[in-house]
Amino acid sequence: VTLLTHPEVSVVTNSEVIPSVKKQFFSRVLVVAPLNTIANWSQEYKKWTPSELREMVQVFIIDTRLQMNERVAKLKKWYENGGICIMGYNMYTTLSEVSENSCVESTCSSSLTKGKYSMYAPQIKNCLLSPGPDILVADEAHILKNSLNKTYQAINRIRTTRRIALT
């Protein structure tokens, strides 16, 4: 989590910096982690991040408690305003399937059905895949060791050159 609090990784901490300079730094961080560690990521961020930076950088948690329209709204807000988006591997895989319109009843995570969420596909693709986040942090990255795994394939579609794998 220290990585996310470092000014040159997440945002510029000086609020007087002009917007064009801010774009030189990472503004959108995506953390993908096992479901049981998501709350810990949020707590650790709050614990270790200086209060002035916490006020500038919003944390977005996307989980199953949200309906699809709420997930997409949060993703758009994160993408447009920057910040840290935290979600589980299964949630990321589900959203990736929706964005690729590859979700069919027999292969989808959760209760998605073919075409049910297709209206969200372009927005999800823009936010998560292309161009997607400025930096990706994969917690417990050993989950991604099998290239035939749907989760590996979903994460591999992210168009970012900055990836950090934590094990």
PDB file of N, CA, C and O in Angstrom, residues 54-94:
ATOM      1  N   ARG A  54      -5.183  11.901   1.241  1.00  0.00           N
ATOM      2  CA  ARG A  54      -6.454  11.173   1.280  1.00  0.00           C
ATOM      3  C   ARG A  54      -7.593  12.049   0.787  1.00  0.00           C
ATOM      4  O   ARG A  54      -8.537  11.567   0.172  1.00  0.00           O
ATOM      5  N   GLU A  55      -7.520  13.331   1.076  1.00  0.00           N
ATOM      6  CA  GLU A  55      -8.561  14.254   0.639  1.00  0.00           C
ATOM      7  C   GLU A  55      -8.525  14.464  -0.870  1.00  0.00           C
ATOM      8  O   GLU A  55      -9.535  14.772  -1.483  1.00  0.00           O
ATOM      9  N   MET A  56      -7.351  14.285  -1.470  1.00  0.00           N
ATOM     10  CA  MET A  56      -7.198  14.508  -2.906  1.00  0.00           C
ATOM     11  C   MET A  56      -7.465  13.262  -3.740  1.00  0.00           C
ATOM     12  O   MET A  56      -7.850  13.364  -4.897  1.00  0.00           O
ATOM     13  N   VAL A  57      -7.223  12.094  -3.176  1.00  0.00           N
ATOM     14  CA  VAL A  57      -7.319  10.851  -3.933  1.00  0.00           C
ATOM     15  C   VAL A  57      -8.471  10.019  -3.401  1.00  0.00           C
ATOM     16  O   VAL A  57      -8.447   9.565  -2.265  1.00  0.00           O
ATOM     17  N   GLN A  58      -9.467   9.819  -4.221  1.00  0.00           N
ATOM     18  CA  GLN A  58     -10.635   9.052  -3.816  1.00  0.00           C
ATOM     19  C   GLN A  58     -10.399   7.566  -4.081  1.00  0.00           C
ATOM     20  O   GLN A  58      -9.786   7.184  -5.075  1.00  0.00           O
ATOM     21  N   VAL A  59     -10.909   6.731  -3.180  1.00  0.00           N
ATOM     22  CA  VAL A  59     -10.842   5.286  -3.332  1.00  0.00           C
ATOM     23  C   VAL A  59     -12.231   4.791  -3.722  1.00  0.00           C
ATOM     24  O   VAL A  59     -13.224   5.126  -3.077  1.00  0.00           O
ATOM     25  N   PHE A  60     -12.281   4.004  -4.783  1.00  0.00           N
ATOM     26  CA  PHE A  60     -13.537   3.436  -5.282  1.00  0.00           C
ATOM     27  C   PHE A  60     -13.474   1.931  -5.105  1.00  0.00           C
ATOM     28  O   PHE A  60     -12.585   1.281  -5.645  1.00  0.00           O
ATOM     29  N   ILE A  61     -14.412   1.387  -4.356  1.00  0.00           N
ATOM     30  CA  ILE A  61     -14.485  -0.061  -4.193  1.00  0.00           C
ATOM     31  C   ILE A  61     -15.676  -0.553  -5.000  1.00  0.00           C
ATOM     32  O   ILE A  61     -16.800  -0.085  -4.818  1.00  0.00           O
ATOM     33  N   ILE A  62     -15.405  -1.489  -5.889  1.00  0.00           N
ATOM     34  CA  ILE A  62     -16.457  -2.039  -6.734  1.00  0.00           C
ATOM     35  C   ILE A  62     -16.628  -3.503  -6.352  1.00  0.00           C
ATOM     36  O   ILE A  62     -15.697  -4.291  -6.493  1.00  0.00           O
ATOM     37  N   ASP A  63     -17.803  -3.817  -5.847  1.00  0.00           N
ATOM     38  CA  ASP A  63     -18.048  -5.191  -5.398  1.00  0.00           C
ATOM     39  C   ASP A  63     -19.471  -5.620  -5.737  1.00  0.00           C
ATOM     40  O   ASP A  63     -20.231  -4.877  -6.366  1.00  0.00           O
ATOM     41  N   THR A  64     -19.819  -6.801  -5.305  1.00  0.00           N
ATOM     42  CA  THR A  64     -21.114  -7.391  -5.670  1.00  0.00           C
ATOM     43  C   THR A  64     -22.301  -6.718  -4.997  1.00  0.00           C
ATOM     44  O   THR A  64     -23.443  -6.970  -5.393  1.00  0.00           O
ATOM     45  N   ARG A  65     -22.056  -5.881  -4.015  1.00  0.00           N
ATOM     46  CA  ARG A  65     -23.172  -5.176  -3.375  1.00  0.00           C
ATOM     47  C   ARG A  65     -23.776  -4.131  -4.302  1.00  0.00           C
ATOM     48  O   ARG A  65     -24.893  -3.666  -4.079  1.00  0.00           O
ATOM     49  N   LEU A  66     -23.048  -3.761  -5.338  1.00  0.00           N
ATOM     50  CA  LEU A  66     -23.516  -2.752  -6.284  1.00  0.00           C
ATOM     51  C   LEU A  66     -24.209  -3.406  -7.473  1.00  0.00           C
ATOM     52  O   LEU A  66     -23.778  -4.455  -7.954  1.00  0.00           O
ATOM     53  N   GLN A  67     -25.259  -2.760  -7.951  1.00  0.00           N
ATOM     54  CA  GLN A  67     -25.896  -3.187  -9.189  1.00  0.00           C
ATOM     55  C   GLN A  67     -24.984  -2.790 -10.353  1.00  0.00           C
ATOM     56  O   GLN A  67     -24.113  -1.934 -10.204  1.00  0.00           O
ATOM     57  N   MET A  68     -25.191  -3.377 -11.514  1.00  0.00           N
ATOM     58  CA  MET A  68     -24.316  -3.102 -12.659  1.00  0.00           C
ATOM     59  C   MET A  68     -24.277  -1.618 -13.009  1.00  0.00           C
ATOM     60  O   MET A  68     -23.204  -1.075 -13.275  1.00  0.00           O
ATOM     61  N   ASN A  69     -25.409  -0.940 -12.992  1.00  0.00           N
ATOM     62  CA  ASN A  69     -25.404   0.492 -13.320  1.00  0.00           C
ATOM     63  C   ASN A  69     -24.587   1.294 -12.300  1.00  0.00           C
ATOM     64  O   ASN A  69     -23.923   2.270 -12.654  1.00  0.00           O
ATOM     65  N   GLU A  70     -24.595   0.870 -11.028  1.00  0.00           N
ATOM     66  CA  GLU A  70     -23.805   1.548 -10.003  1.00  0.00           C
ATOM     67  C   GLU A  70     -22.316   1.265 -10.193  1.00  0.00           C
ATOM     68  O   GLU A  70     -21.479   2.145  -9.984  1.00  0.00           O
ATOM     69  N   ARG A  71     -21.984   0.052 -10.581  1.00  0.00           N
ATOM     70  CA  ARG A  71     -20.582  -0.294 -10.855  1.00  0.00           C
ATOM     71  C   ARG A  71     -20.038   0.558 -11.985  1.00  0.00           C
ATOM     72  O   ARG A  71     -18.948   1.114 -11.889  1.00  0.00           O
ATOM     73  N   VAL A  72     -20.825   0.654 -13.047  1.00  0.00           N
ATOM     74  CA  VAL A  72     -20.391   1.430 -14.208  1.00  0.00           C
ATOM     75  C   VAL A  72     -20.269   2.910 -13.845  1.00  0.00           C
ATOM     76  O   VAL A  72     -19.317   3.581 -14.256  1.00  0.00           O
ATOM     77  N   ALA A  73     -21.196   3.427 -13.063  1.00  0.00           N
ATOM     78  CA  ALA A  73     -21.122   4.832 -12.637  1.00  0.00           C
ATOM     79  C   ALA A  73     -19.854   5.088 -11.825  1.00  0.00           C
ATOM     80  O   ALA A  73     -19.178   6.109 -12.025  1.00  0.00           O
ATOM     81  N   LYS A  74     -19.517   4.171 -10.917  1.00  0.00           N
ATOM     82  CA  LYS A  74     -18.291   4.323 -10.129  1.00  0.00           C
ATOM     83  C   LYS A  74     -17.050   4.239 -11.014  1.00  0.00           C
ATOM     84  O   LYS A  74     -16.101   5.005 -10.842  1.00  0.00           O
ATOM     85  N   LEU A  75     -17.058   3.296 -11.951  1.00  0.00           N
ATOM     86  CA  LEU A  75     -15.925   3.171 -12.876  1.00  0.00           C
ATOM     87  C   LEU A  75     -15.725   4.451 -13.667  1.00  0.00           C
ATOM     88  O   LEU A  75     -14.597   4.914 -13.829  1.00  0.00           O
ATOM     89  N   LYS A  76     -16.811   5.019 -14.173  1.00  0.00           N
ATOM     90  CA  LYS A  76     -16.711   6.260 -14.948  1.00  0.00           C
ATOM     91  C   LYS A  76     -16.172   7.400 -14.095  1.00  0.00           C
ATOM     92  O   LYS A  76     -15.327   8.181 -14.533  1.00  0.00           O
ATOM     93  N   LYS A  77     -16.664   7.494 -12.856  1.00  0.00           N
ATOM     94  CA  LYS A  77     -16.190   8.554 -11.958  1.00  0.00           C
ATOM     95  C   LYS A  77     -14.702   8.381 -11.678  1.00  0.00           C
ATOM     96  O   LYS A  77     -13.945   9.340 -11.704  1.00  0.00           O
ATOM     97  N   TRP A  78     -14.272   7.142 -11.418  1.00  0.00           N
ATOM     98  CA  TRP A  78     -12.853   6.857 -11.196  1.00  0.00           C
ATOM     99  C   TRP A  78     -12.038   7.208 -12.438  1.00  0.00           C
ATOM    100  O   TRP A  78     -10.996   7.849 -12.334  1.00  0.00           O
ATOM    101  N   TYR A  79     -12.521   6.811 -13.591  1.00  0.00           N
ATOM    102  CA  TYR A  79     -11.783   7.043 -14.826  1.00  0.00           C
ATOM    103  C   TYR A  79     -11.660   8.536 -15.132  1.00  0.00           C
ATOM    104  O   TYR A  79     -10.607   9.010 -15.530  1.00  0.00           O
ATOM    105  N   GLU A  80     -12.727   9.265 -14.914  1.00  0.00           N
ATOM    106  CA  GLU A  80     -12.735  10.696 -15.228  1.00  0.00           C
ATOM    107  C   GLU A  80     -11.974  11.533 -14.203  1.00  0.00           C
ATOM    108  O   GLU A  80     -11.299  12.496 -14.553  1.00  0.00           O
ATOM    109  N   ASN A  81     -12.086  11.187 -12.914  1.00  0.00           N
ATOM    110  CA  ASN A  81     -11.495  11.996 -11.854  1.00  0.00           C
ATOM    111  C   ASN A  81     -10.177  11.461 -11.326  1.00  0.00           C
ATOM    112  O   ASN A  81      -9.486  12.154 -10.584  1.00  0.00           O
ATOM    113  N   GLY A  82      -9.856  10.235 -11.653  1.00  0.00           N
ATOM    114  CA  GLY A  82      -8.651   9.618 -11.109  1.00  0.00           C
ATOM    115  C   GLY A  82      -8.913   9.082  -9.718  1.00  0.00           C
ATOM    116  O   GLY A  82      -9.986   9.248  -9.146  1.00  0.00           O
ATOM    117  N   GLY A  83      -7.933   8.396  -9.187  1.00  0.00           N
ATOM    118  CA  GLY A  83      -8.046   7.814  -7.863  1.00  0.00           C
ATOM    119  C   GLY A  83      -7.617   6.363  -7.884  1.00  0.00           C
ATOM    120  O   GLY A  83      -6.915   5.924  -8.791  1.00  0.00           O
ATOM    121  N   ILE A  84      -8.077   5.638  -6.897  1.00  0.00           N
ATOM    122  CA  ILE A  84      -7.722   4.233  -6.752  1.00  0.00           C
ATOM    123  C   ILE A  84      -8.998   3.418  -6.792  1.00  0.00           C
ATOM    124  O   ILE A  84      -9.925   3.650  -6.016  1.00  0.00           O
ATOM    125  N   CYS A  85      -9.046   2.475  -7.706  1.00  0.00           N
ATOM    126  CA  CYS A  85     -10.188   1.585  -7.836  1.00  0.00           C
ATOM    127  C   CYS A  85      -9.745   0.209  -7.356  1.00  0.00           C
ATOM    128  O   CYS A  85      -8.747  -0.333  -7.832  1.00  0.00           O
ATOM    129  N   ILE A  86     -10.496  -0.353  -6.403  1.00  0.00           N
ATOM    130  CA  ILE A  86     -10.170  -1.654  -5.833  1.00  0.00           C
ATOM    131  C   ILE A  86     -11.328  -2.603  -6.118  1.00  0.00           C
ATOM    132  O   ILE A  86     -12.487  -2.273  -5.841  1.00  0.00           O
ATOM    133  N   MET A  87     -10.999  -3.763  -6.667  1.00  0.00           N
ATOM    134  CA  MET A  87     -12.027  -4.779  -6.915  1.00  0.00           C
ATOM    135  C   MET A  87     -11.413  -6.163  -6.861  1.00  0.00           C
ATOM    136  O   MET A  87     -10.198  -6.319  -6.974  1.00  0.00           O
ATOM    137  N   GLY A  88     -12.270  -7.147  -6.700  1.00  0.00           N
ATOM    138  CA  GLY A  88     -11.825  -8.531  -6.655  1.00  0.00           C
ATOM    139  C   GLY A  88     -11.555  -9.063  -8.053  1.00  0.00           C
ATOM    140  O   GLY A  88     -12.020  -8.518  -9.063  1.00  0.00           O
ATOM    141  N   TYR A  89     -10.805 -10.155  -8.105  1.00  0.00           N
ATOM    142  CA  TYR A  89     -10.511 -10.795  -9.384  1.00  0.00           C
ATOM    143  C   TYR A  89     -11.783 -11.233 -10.104  1.00  0.00           C
ATOM    144  O   TYR A  89     -11.913 -11.033 -11.316  1.00  0.00           O
ATOM    145  N   ASN A  90     -12.726 -11.817  -9.379  1.00  0.00           N
ATOM    146  CA  ASN A  90     -13.966 -12.264 -10.020  1.00  0.00           C
ATOM    147  C   ASN A  90     -14.766 -11.094 -10.567  1.00  0.00           C
ATOM    148  O   ASN A  90     -15.342 -11.191 -11.652  1.00  0.00           O
ATOM    149  N   MET A  91     -14.809  -9.996  -9.832  1.00  0.00           N
ATOM    150  CA  MET A  91     -15.526  -8.814 -10.315  1.00  0.00           C
ATOM    151  C   MET A  91     -14.861  -8.282 -11.578  1.00  0.00           C
ATOM    152  O   MET A  91     -15.539  -7.940 -12.552  1.00  0.00           O
ATOM    153  N   TYR A  92     -13.540  -8.220 -11.569  1.00  0.00           N
ATOM    154  CA  TYR A  92     -12.845  -7.736 -12.765  1.00  0.00           C
ATOM    155  C   TYR A  92     -13.130  -8.641 -13.954  1.00  0.00           C
ATOM    156  O   TYR A  92     -13.398  -8.167 -15.062  1.00  0.00           O
ATOM    157  N   THR A  93     -13.088  -9.948 -13.729  1.00  0.00           N
ATOM    158  CA  THR A  93     -13.344 -10.903 -14.809  1.00  0.00           C
ATOM    159  C   THR A  93     -14.758 -10.726 -15.352  1.00  0.00           C
ATOM    160  O   THR A  93     -14.977 -10.707 -16.567  1.00  0.00           O
ATOM    161  N   THR A  94     -15.725 -10.552 -14.469  1.00  0.00           N
ATOM    162  CA  THR A  94     -17.118 -10.346 -14.879  1.00  0.00           C
ATOM    163  C   THR A  94     -17.249  -9.079 -15.713  1.00  0.00           C
ATOM    164  O   THR A  94     -17.857  -9.091 -16.791  1.00  0.00           O
TER     165      THR A  94
END
